[in-house]
PDB file of C-alpha atoms in Angstrom:
ATOM      1  CA  MET S 278     -18.442  26.683   0.915  1.00  0.00           C
ATOM      2  CA  LYS S 279     -18.395  23.381   2.757  1.00  0.00           C
ATOM      3  CA  LEU S 280     -15.415  22.634   4.949  1.00  0.00           C
ATOM      4  CA  GLN S 281     -15.252  19.360   6.800  1.00  0.00           C
ATOM      5  CA  ASN S 282     -13.958  18.844  10.345  1.00  0.00           C
ATOM      6  CA  THR S 283     -10.946  16.962   8.972  1.00  0.00           C
ATOM      7  CA  THR S 284      -9.123  20.179   8.040  1.00  0.00           C
ATOM      8  CA  ILE S 285      -7.403  21.096  11.303  1.00  0.00           C
ATOM      9  CA  ALA S 286      -7.147  17.438  12.320  1.00  0.00           C
ATOM     10  CA  ALA S 287      -5.004  16.797   9.252  1.00  0.00           C
ATOM     11  CA  VAL S 288      -2.825  19.800  10.120  1.00  0.00           C
ATOM     12  CA  ILE S 289      -2.265  18.724  13.712  1.00  0.00           C
ATOM     13  CA  ILE S 290      -1.496  15.109  12.909  1.00  0.00           C
ATOM     14  CA  LEU S 291       0.902  15.938  10.098  1.00  0.00           C
ATOM     15  CA  THR S 292       2.786  18.643  11.994  1.00  0.00           C
ATOM     16  CA  SER S 293       3.189  16.317  14.975  1.00  0.00           C
ATOM     17  CA  GLY S 294       5.077  13.791  12.866  1.00  0.00           C
ATOM     18  CA  VAL S 295       6.869  15.729  10.154  1.00  0.00           C
ATOM     19  CA  LEU S 296       8.377  18.504  12.257  1.00  0.00           C
ATOM     20  CA  LEU S 297      10.999  16.362  13.892  1.00  0.00           C
ATOM     21  CA  SER S 298      13.710  18.777  14.925  1.00  0.00           C
ATOM     22  CA  GLN S 299      12.363  22.314  14.812  1.00  0.00           C
ATOM     23  CA  ASP S 300      11.322  24.673  17.595  1.00  0.00           C
ATOM     24  CA  ARG S 301       7.738  23.524  17.703  1.00  0.00           C
ATOM     25  CA  PHE S 302       5.540  26.618  17.607  1.00  0.00           C
ATOM     26  CA  ASP S 303       2.565  24.356  16.963  1.00  0.00           C
ATOM     27  CA  PHE S 304       2.850  23.019  20.535  1.00  0.00           C
ATOM     28  CA  LYS S 305       1.630  26.408  21.726  1.00  0.00           C
ATOM     29  CA  VAL S 306      -1.583  26.503  19.738  1.00  0.00           C
ATOM     30  CA  ARG S 307      -2.590  23.250  18.090  1.00  0.00           C
ATOM     31  CA  ASN S 308      -4.740  21.866  20.917  1.00  0.00           C
ATOM     32  CA  TYR S 309      -6.694  25.103  21.096  1.00  0.00           C
ATOM     33  CA  PHE S 310      -7.357  24.963  17.367  1.00  0.00           C
ATOM     34  CA  PHE S 311      -8.292  21.304  17.534  1.00  0.00           C
ATOM     35  CA  ALA S 312     -10.773  21.941  20.366  1.00  0.00           C
ATOM     36  CA  GLY S 313     -12.130  24.896  18.426  1.00  0.00           C
ATOM     37  CA  LEU S 314     -12.730  22.669  15.432  1.00  0.00           C
ATOM     38  CA  ALA S 315     -14.725  20.343  17.646  1.00  0.00           C
ATOM     39  CA  GLY S 316     -16.996  23.255  18.560  1.00  0.00           C
ATOM     40  CA  ASP S 317     -15.209  24.857  21.503  1.00  0.00           C
ATOM     41  CA  ALA S 318     -15.349  28.510  20.468  1.00  0.00           C
ATOM     42  CA  ALA S 319     -13.499  29.633  23.596  1.00  0.00           C
ATOM     43  CA  SER S 320     -10.519  27.400  22.784  1.00  0.00           C
ATOM     44  CA  LEU S 321     -10.376  28.638  19.198  1.00  0.00           C
ATOM     45  CA  GLU S 322     -10.497  32.200  20.489  1.00  0.00           C
ATOM     46  CA  LYS S 323      -7.625  31.462  22.854  1.00  0.00           C
ATOM     47  CA  GLY S 324      -5.520  29.966  20.082  1.00  0.00           C
ATOM     48  CA  MET S 325      -6.232  32.943  17.857  1.00  0.00           C
ATOM     49  CA  LYS S 326      -5.363  35.326  20.710  1.00  0.00           C
ATOM     50  CA  ILE S 327      -1.987  33.650  21.220  1.00  0.00           C
ATOM     51  CA  CYS S 328      -1.220  34.129  17.527  1.00  0.00           C
ATOM     52  CA  GLU S 329      -2.467  37.715  17.566  1.00  0.00           C
ATOM     53  CA  GLU S 330      -0.349  38.633  20.595  1.00  0.00           C
ATOM     54  CA  ILE S 331       2.747  37.236  18.910  1.00  0.00           C
ATOM     55  CA  LEU S 332       1.936  39.000  15.661  1.00  0.00           C
ATOM     56  CA  ALA S 333       1.370  42.302  17.467  1.00  0.00           C
ATOM     57  CA  ASN S 334       5.011  42.160  18.593  1.00  0.00           C
ATOM     58  CA  ASP S 335       6.351  40.543  15.445  1.00  0.00           C
ATOM     59  CA  PRO S 336       4.071  40.831  12.372  1.00  0.00           C
ATOM     60  CA  LYS S 337       6.529  38.702  10.429  1.00  0.00           C
ATOM     61  CA  GLN S 338       6.373  35.612  12.650  1.00  0.00           C
ATOM     62  CA  PRO S 339       5.405  33.143   9.916  1.00  0.00           C
ATOM     63  CA  GLU S 340       4.147  30.247  12.024  1.00  0.00           C
ATOM     64  CA  ALA S 341       1.874  32.484  14.079  1.00  0.00           C
ATOM     65  CA  LEU S 342       0.587  33.939  10.817  1.00  0.00           C
ATOM     66  CA  VAL S 343      -0.076  30.605   9.130  1.00  0.00           C
ATOM     67  CA  TRP S 344      -1.926  29.272  12.183  1.00  0.00           C
ATOM     68  CA  HIS S 345      -3.932  32.471  12.449  1.00  0.00           C
ATOM     69  CA  GLY S 346      -4.864  32.040   8.791  1.00  0.00           C
ATOM     70  CA  THR S 347      -5.965  28.510   9.590  1.00  0.00           C
ATOM     71  CA  GLY S 348      -8.171  29.893  12.346  1.00  0.00           C
ATOM     72  CA  LEU S 349      -9.759  32.342   9.935  1.00  0.00           C
ATOM     73  CA  ILE S 350     -10.539  29.466   7.565  1.00  0.00           C
ATOM     74  CA  THR S 351     -12.206  27.672  10.490  1.00  0.00           C
ATOM     75  CA  GLU S 352     -14.211  30.796  11.317  1.00  0.00           C
ATOM     76  CA  SER S 353     -15.238  31.125   7.688  1.00  0.00           C
ATOM     77  CA  ARG S 354     -16.719  27.642   7.829  1.00  0.00           C
ATOM     78  CA  GLU S 355     -18.825  28.647  10.808  1.00  0.00           C
ATOM     79  CA  ALA S 356     -20.019  31.779   9.019  1.00  0.00           C
ATOM     80  CA  PHE S 357     -20.974  29.826   5.893  1.00  0.00           C
ATOM     81  CA  GLN S 358     -22.855  27.289   7.983  1.00  0.00           C
ATOM     82  CA  LYS S 359     -24.885  30.119   9.522  1.00  0.00           C
ATOM     83  CA  GLY S 360     -25.726  31.464   6.054  1.00  0.00           C
ATOM     84  CA  ASP S 361     -23.500  34.543   6.401  1.00  0.00           C
ATOM     85  CA  GLU S 362     -21.967  34.302   2.931  1.00  0.00           C
ATOM     86  CA  LYS S 363     -20.439  37.787   2.942  1.00  0.00           C
ATOM     87  CA  ASN S 364     -18.546  37.368   6.209  1.00  0.00           C
ATOM     88  CA  GLY S 365     -17.654  33.781   5.346  1.00  0.00           C
ATOM     89  CA  ALA S 366     -16.110  34.844   2.033  1.00  0.00           C
ATOM     90  CA  ALA S 367     -14.157  37.648   3.715  1.00  0.00           C
ATOM     91  CA  LEU S 368     -12.785  35.348   6.417  1.00  0.00           C
ATOM     92  CA  TRP S 369     -11.946  32.692   3.823  1.00  0.00           C
ATOM     93  CA  GLN S 370      -9.950  35.146   1.708  1.00  0.00           C
ATOM     94  CA  ARG S 371      -8.164  36.639   4.709  1.00  0.00           C
ATOM     95  CA  GLY S 372      -7.203  33.144   5.836  1.00  0.00           C
ATOM     96  CA  LEU S 373      -5.813  32.239   2.421  1.00  0.00           C
ATOM     97  CA  ASP S 374      -3.907  35.537   2.227  1.00  0.00           C
ATOM     98  CA  GLU S 375      -2.333  35.080   5.652  1.00  0.00           C
ATOM     99  CA  MET S 376      -1.206  31.550   4.878  1.00  0.00           C
ATOM    100  CA  ASP S 377       0.313  32.724   1.589  1.00  0.00           C
ATOM    101  CA  GLN S 378       2.072  35.616   3.338  1.00  0.00           C
ATOM    102  CA  ALA S 379       3.539  33.193   5.866  1.00  0.00           C
ATOM    103  CA  GLU S 380       4.842  30.942   3.081  1.00  0.00           C
ATOM    104  CA  ALA S 381       6.377  33.925   1.296  1.00  0.00           C
ATOM    105  CA  MET S 382       8.192  34.908   4.500  1.00  0.00           C
ATOM    106  CA  ALA S 383       9.456  31.406   5.276  1.00  0.00           C
ATOM    107  CA  PRO S 384       9.364  29.162   2.202  1.00  0.00           C
ATOM    108  CA  ASN S 385      11.692  26.595   3.798  1.00  0.00           C
ATOM    109  CA  ASP S 386       9.908  26.369   7.149  1.00  0.00           C
ATOM    110  CA  LEU S 387       8.027  23.074   7.386  1.00  0.00           C
ATOM    111  CA  GLY S 388       6.066  24.502  10.299  1.00  0.00           C
ATOM    112  CA  VAL S 389       4.497  26.803   7.721  1.00  0.00           C
ATOM    113  CA  ARG S 390       4.435  24.586   4.649  1.00  0.00           C
ATOM    114  CA  ILE S 391       2.779  21.548   6.231  1.00  0.00           C
ATOM    115  CA  VAL S 392       0.105  23.648   7.923  1.00  0.00           C
ATOM    116  CA  ARG S 393      -0.798  25.490   4.725  1.00  0.00           C
ATOM    117  CA  GLY S 394      -0.582  22.374   2.578  1.00  0.00           C
ATOM    118  CA  ALA S 395      -2.891  20.322   4.810  1.00  0.00           C
ATOM    119  CA  VAL S 396      -5.502  23.072   4.961  1.00  0.00           C
ATOM    120  CA  LEU S 397      -5.464  23.777   1.233  1.00  0.00           C
ATOM    121  CA  LEU S 398      -5.579  20.159   0.100  1.00  0.00           C
ATOM    122  CA  VAL S 399      -8.464  19.271   2.394  1.00  0.00           C
ATOM    123  CA  ALA S 400     -10.408  22.473   1.697  1.00  0.00           C
ATOM    124  CA  SER S 401      -9.932  22.121  -2.065  1.00  0.00           C
ATOM    125  CA  GLN S 402     -11.857  18.848  -2.008  1.00  0.00           C
ATOM    126  CA  TYR S 403     -15.040  20.818  -1.389  1.00  0.00           C
ATOM    127  CA  LEU S 404     -14.602  23.454  -4.093  1.00  0.00           C
ATOM    128  CA  PRO S 405     -15.785  23.173  -7.697  1.00  0.00           C
ATOM    129  CA  GLY S 406     -13.363  22.433 -10.562  1.00  0.00           C
ATOM    130  CA  GLU S 407     -11.264  25.435 -11.450  1.00  0.00           C
ATOM    131  CA  ALA S 408     -11.795  27.117  -8.079  1.00  0.00           C
ATOM    132  CA  ALA S 409     -10.031  24.178  -6.456  1.00  0.00           C
ATOM    133  CA  ARG S 410      -7.040  24.031  -8.793  1.00  0.00           C
ATOM    134  CA  PRO S 411      -4.883  26.859  -7.363  1.00  0.00           C
ATOM    135  CA  LEU S 412      -5.377  25.491  -3.853  1.00  0.00           C
ATOM    136  CA  ILE S 413      -4.368  22.001  -4.967  1.00  0.00           C
ATOM    137  CA  GLU S 414      -1.280  23.351  -6.724  1.00  0.00           C
ATOM    138  CA  LYS S 415      -0.142  25.319  -3.673  1.00  0.00           C
ATOM    139  CA  GLY S 416      -0.911  22.493  -1.283  1.00  0.00           C
ATOM    140  CA  LEU S 417       1.008  20.040  -3.433  1.00  0.00           C
ATOM    141  CA  THR S 418       4.094  22.269  -3.486  1.00  0.00           C
ATOM    142  CA  ASP S 419       3.943  22.372   0.316  1.00  0.00           C
ATOM    143  CA  TYR S 420       3.789  18.587   0.599  1.00  0.00           C
ATOM    144  CA  GLU S 421       6.520  18.193  -2.008  1.00  0.00           C
ATOM    145  CA  LYS S 422       8.681  20.491   0.098  1.00  0.00           C
ATOM    146  CA  ALA S 423       8.040  18.340   3.166  1.00  0.00           C
ATOM    147  CA  TYR S 424       8.897  15.202   1.205  1.00  0.00           C
ATOM    148  CA  SER S 425      12.103  16.772  -0.130  1.00  0.00           C
ATOM    149  CA  VAL S 426      13.203  17.250   3.479  1.00  0.00           C
ATOM    150  CA  GLN S 427      11.866  14.003   4.988  1.00  0.00           C
ATOM    151  CA  GLY S 428      12.127  11.571   2.064  1.00  0.00           C
ATOM    152  CA  PRO S 429      12.844   9.195   0.523  1.00  0.00           C
ATOM    153  CA  ASP S 430      12.455   6.954   3.594  1.00  0.00           C
ATOM    154  CA  LEU S 431       9.281   7.960   5.426  1.00  0.00           C
ATOM    155  CA  SER S 432       9.102   4.908   7.678  1.00  0.00           C
ATOM    156  CA  ARG S 433      10.314   6.796  10.755  1.00  0.00           C
ATOM    157  CA  LEU S 434       7.192   8.958  10.595  1.00  0.00           C
ATOM    158  CA  GLY S 435       4.948   5.981  11.269  1.00  0.00           C
ATOM    159  CA  THR S 436       2.023   4.666   9.275  1.00  0.00           C
ATOM    160  CA  HIS S 437      -0.458   7.465   9.821  1.00  0.00           C
ATOM    161  CA  LYS S 438       1.842  10.409   9.237  1.00  0.00           C
ATOM    162  CA  SER S 439       3.669   8.966   6.247  1.00  0.00           C
ATOM    163  CA  GLY S 440       0.349   7.774   4.842  1.00  0.00           C
ATOM    164  CA  GLU S 441      -1.199  11.229   5.095  1.00  0.00           C
ATOM    165  CA  LEU S 442       1.777  12.801   3.368  1.00  0.00           C
ATOM    166  CA  MET S 443       1.846  10.241   0.556  1.00  0.00           C
ATOM    167  CA  ILE S 444      -1.876  10.062  -0.092  1.00  0.00           C
ATOM    168  CA  GLY S 445      -2.091  13.847   0.011  1.00  0.00           C
ATOM    169  CA  MET S 446       0.468  14.072  -2.787  1.00  0.00           C
ATOM    170  CA  ALA S 447      -0.986  11.161  -4.741  1.00  0.00           C
ATOM    171  CA  ASP S 448      -4.508  12.581  -4.687  1.00  0.00           C
ATOM    172  CA  ALA S 449      -3.262  16.072  -5.524  1.00  0.00           C
ATOM    173  CA  TYR S 450      -1.413  14.789  -8.588  1.00  0.00           C
ATOM    174  CA  ALA S 451      -4.519  12.899  -9.656  1.00  0.00           C
ATOM    175  CA  ARG S 452      -6.803  15.905  -9.280  1.00  0.00           C
ATOM    176  CA  LEU S 453      -4.366  18.016 -11.292  1.00  0.00           C
ATOM    177  CA  GLY S 454      -4.487  15.461 -14.116  1.00  0.00           C
ATOM    178  CA  GLN S 455      -0.908  14.273 -13.566  1.00  0.00           C
ATOM    179  CA  GLN S 456      -1.837  10.634 -13.780  1.00  0.00           C
ATOM    180  CA  ASP S 457       1.654   9.153 -14.096  1.00  0.00           C
ATOM    181  CA  GLN S 458       2.839  10.801 -10.886  1.00  0.00           C
ATOM    182  CA  ALA S 459      -0.385   9.830  -9.126  1.00  0.00           C
ATOM    183  CA  GLN S 460       0.007   6.220 -10.234  1.00  0.00           C
ATOM    184  CA  GLN S 461       3.558   6.074  -8.904  1.00  0.00           C
ATOM    185  CA  TRP S 462       2.514   7.370  -5.495  1.00  0.00           C
ATOM    186  CA  PHE S 463      -0.559   5.163  -5.163  1.00  0.00           C
ATOM    187  CA  GLU S 464       1.533   2.147  -6.092  1.00  0.00           C
ATOM    188  CA  ARG S 465       4.140   3.158  -3.503  1.00  0.00           C
ATOM    189  CA  ILE S 466       1.404   3.437  -0.866  1.00  0.00           C
ATOM    190  CA  GLN S 467       0.314  -0.119  -1.627  1.00  0.00           C
ATOM    191  CA  LYS S 468       3.909  -1.323  -1.419  1.00  0.00           C
ATOM    192  CA  ASP S 469       4.955   0.591   1.709  1.00  0.00           C
ATOM    193  CA  LEU S 470       1.711   0.478   3.701  1.00  0.00           C
ATOM    194  CA  PRO S 471       0.024  -2.860   2.962  1.00  0.00           C
ATOM    195  CA  GLY S 472      -3.110  -3.682   4.927  1.00  0.00           C
ATOM    196  CA  THR S 473      -3.749  -0.060   5.911  1.00  0.00           C
ATOM    197  CA  PRO S 474      -6.597   2.341   5.025  1.00  0.00           C
ATOM    198  CA  TYR S 475      -4.084   4.098   2.754  1.00  0.00           C
ATOM    199  CA  ALA S 476      -3.474   0.932   0.759  1.00  0.00           C
ATOM    200  CA  LYS S 477      -7.234   0.431   0.503  1.00  0.00           C
ATOM    201  CA  SER S 478      -7.709   3.939  -0.890  1.00  0.00           C
ATOM    202  CA  ALA S 479      -4.780   3.403  -3.250  1.00  0.00           C
ATOM    203  CA  ALA S 480      -6.418   0.233  -4.566  1.00  0.00           C
ATOM    204  CA  ILE S 481      -9.658   2.121  -5.159  1.00  0.00           C
ATOM    205  CA  TRP S 482      -7.878   4.815  -7.130  1.00  0.00           C
ATOM    206  CA  LEU S 483      -5.805   2.357  -9.143  1.00  0.00           C
ATOM    207  CA  GLU S 484      -9.017   0.606 -10.158  1.00  0.00           C
ATOM    208  CA  THR S 485     -11.326   3.603 -10.650  1.00  0.00           C
ATOM    209  CA  LYS S 486      -8.944   6.567 -11.092  1.00  0.00           C
ATOM    210  CA  THR S 487     -10.939   8.579  -8.560  1.00  0.00           C
ATOM    211  CA  LEU S 488     -11.338   8.936  -4.797  1.00  0.00           C
ATOM    212  CA  ALA S 489     -14.072  10.459  -2.679  1.00  0.00           C
ATOM    213  CA  PRO S 490     -12.790  13.169  -0.286  1.00  0.00           C
ATOM    214  CA  ARG S 491     -13.230  10.852   2.711  1.00  0.00           C
ATOM    215  CA  GLN S 492     -10.915   8.333   0.998  1.00  0.00           C
ATOM    216  CA  ALA S 493      -8.205  10.830   0.121  1.00  0.00           C
ATOM    217  CA  GLY S 494      -6.866  11.937   3.473  1.00  0.00           C
ATOM    218  CA  CYS S 495      -7.211  12.118   7.238  1.00  0.00           C
ATOM    219  CA  LEU S 496      -7.698   8.352   7.331  1.00  0.00           C
ATOM    220  CA  SER S 497      -7.766   6.740  10.785  1.00  0.00           C
ATOM    221  CA  CYS S 498      -7.680  10.238  12.222  1.00  0.00           C
ATOM    222  CA  HIS S 499      -8.873   9.155  15.648  1.00  0.00           C
ATOM    223  CA  THR S 500      -5.849   6.885  15.866  1.00  0.00           C
ATOM    224  CA  GLY S 501      -3.554   9.615  14.576  1.00  0.00           C
ATOM    225  CA  ALA S 502      -4.984  12.201  16.913  1.00  0.00           C
ATOM    226  CA  ALA S 503      -4.293   9.947  19.850  1.00  0.00           C
ATOM    227  CA  GLU S 504      -0.626   9.940  18.900  1.00  0.00           C
ATOM    228  CA  VAL S 505      -0.296  13.709  19.173  1.00  0.00           C
ATOM    229  CA  LYS S 506       1.760  14.618  22.226  1.00  0.00           C
TER     230      LYS S 506
END
């Protein structure tokens, strides 16, 4: 299992822009998770502890559960990198299960759907064929839910956040073999976001019908991360 450092970055950047009017649970934990992704184990532990304390009092708090699942996915990456396949696989599955449980509890909560969708779509890029498909399908439904709430005009989200949402859906459709839907979204990216990294990736896909993982999301993440407040 190979998980890139873009996973939590994509979550943080997307939640910062798409969750416009909700009680922002992610404010409580996202910086700890982001620092943990960068290698700060103490920060990741603190973020996980916040989630665990909330869940101890309320096991059905969906946002705490989805973020905790994200943390387990991050920990699984570390275990795999150390060669601990057994522990890595267990953490990976627990993380997936917790994110799915959170979605089942709160299917209309964008604070849950965007977090799970970002993690699944990025992580699926590093899985083989059929193993990736269920993650892509779930992640796409999460992004479609976000679009159903925020669309059709995404301009208020800004270039980075709207671009991540659109290219995430476009690439997911493409990887699921839904070429017509993918084409429509890549063409919209070119139209709505000209001169951006998203338009460049869209042009690559429209010409080649494929994108490398680094071209399919978390583009200009340093810029996007700087916007997180």
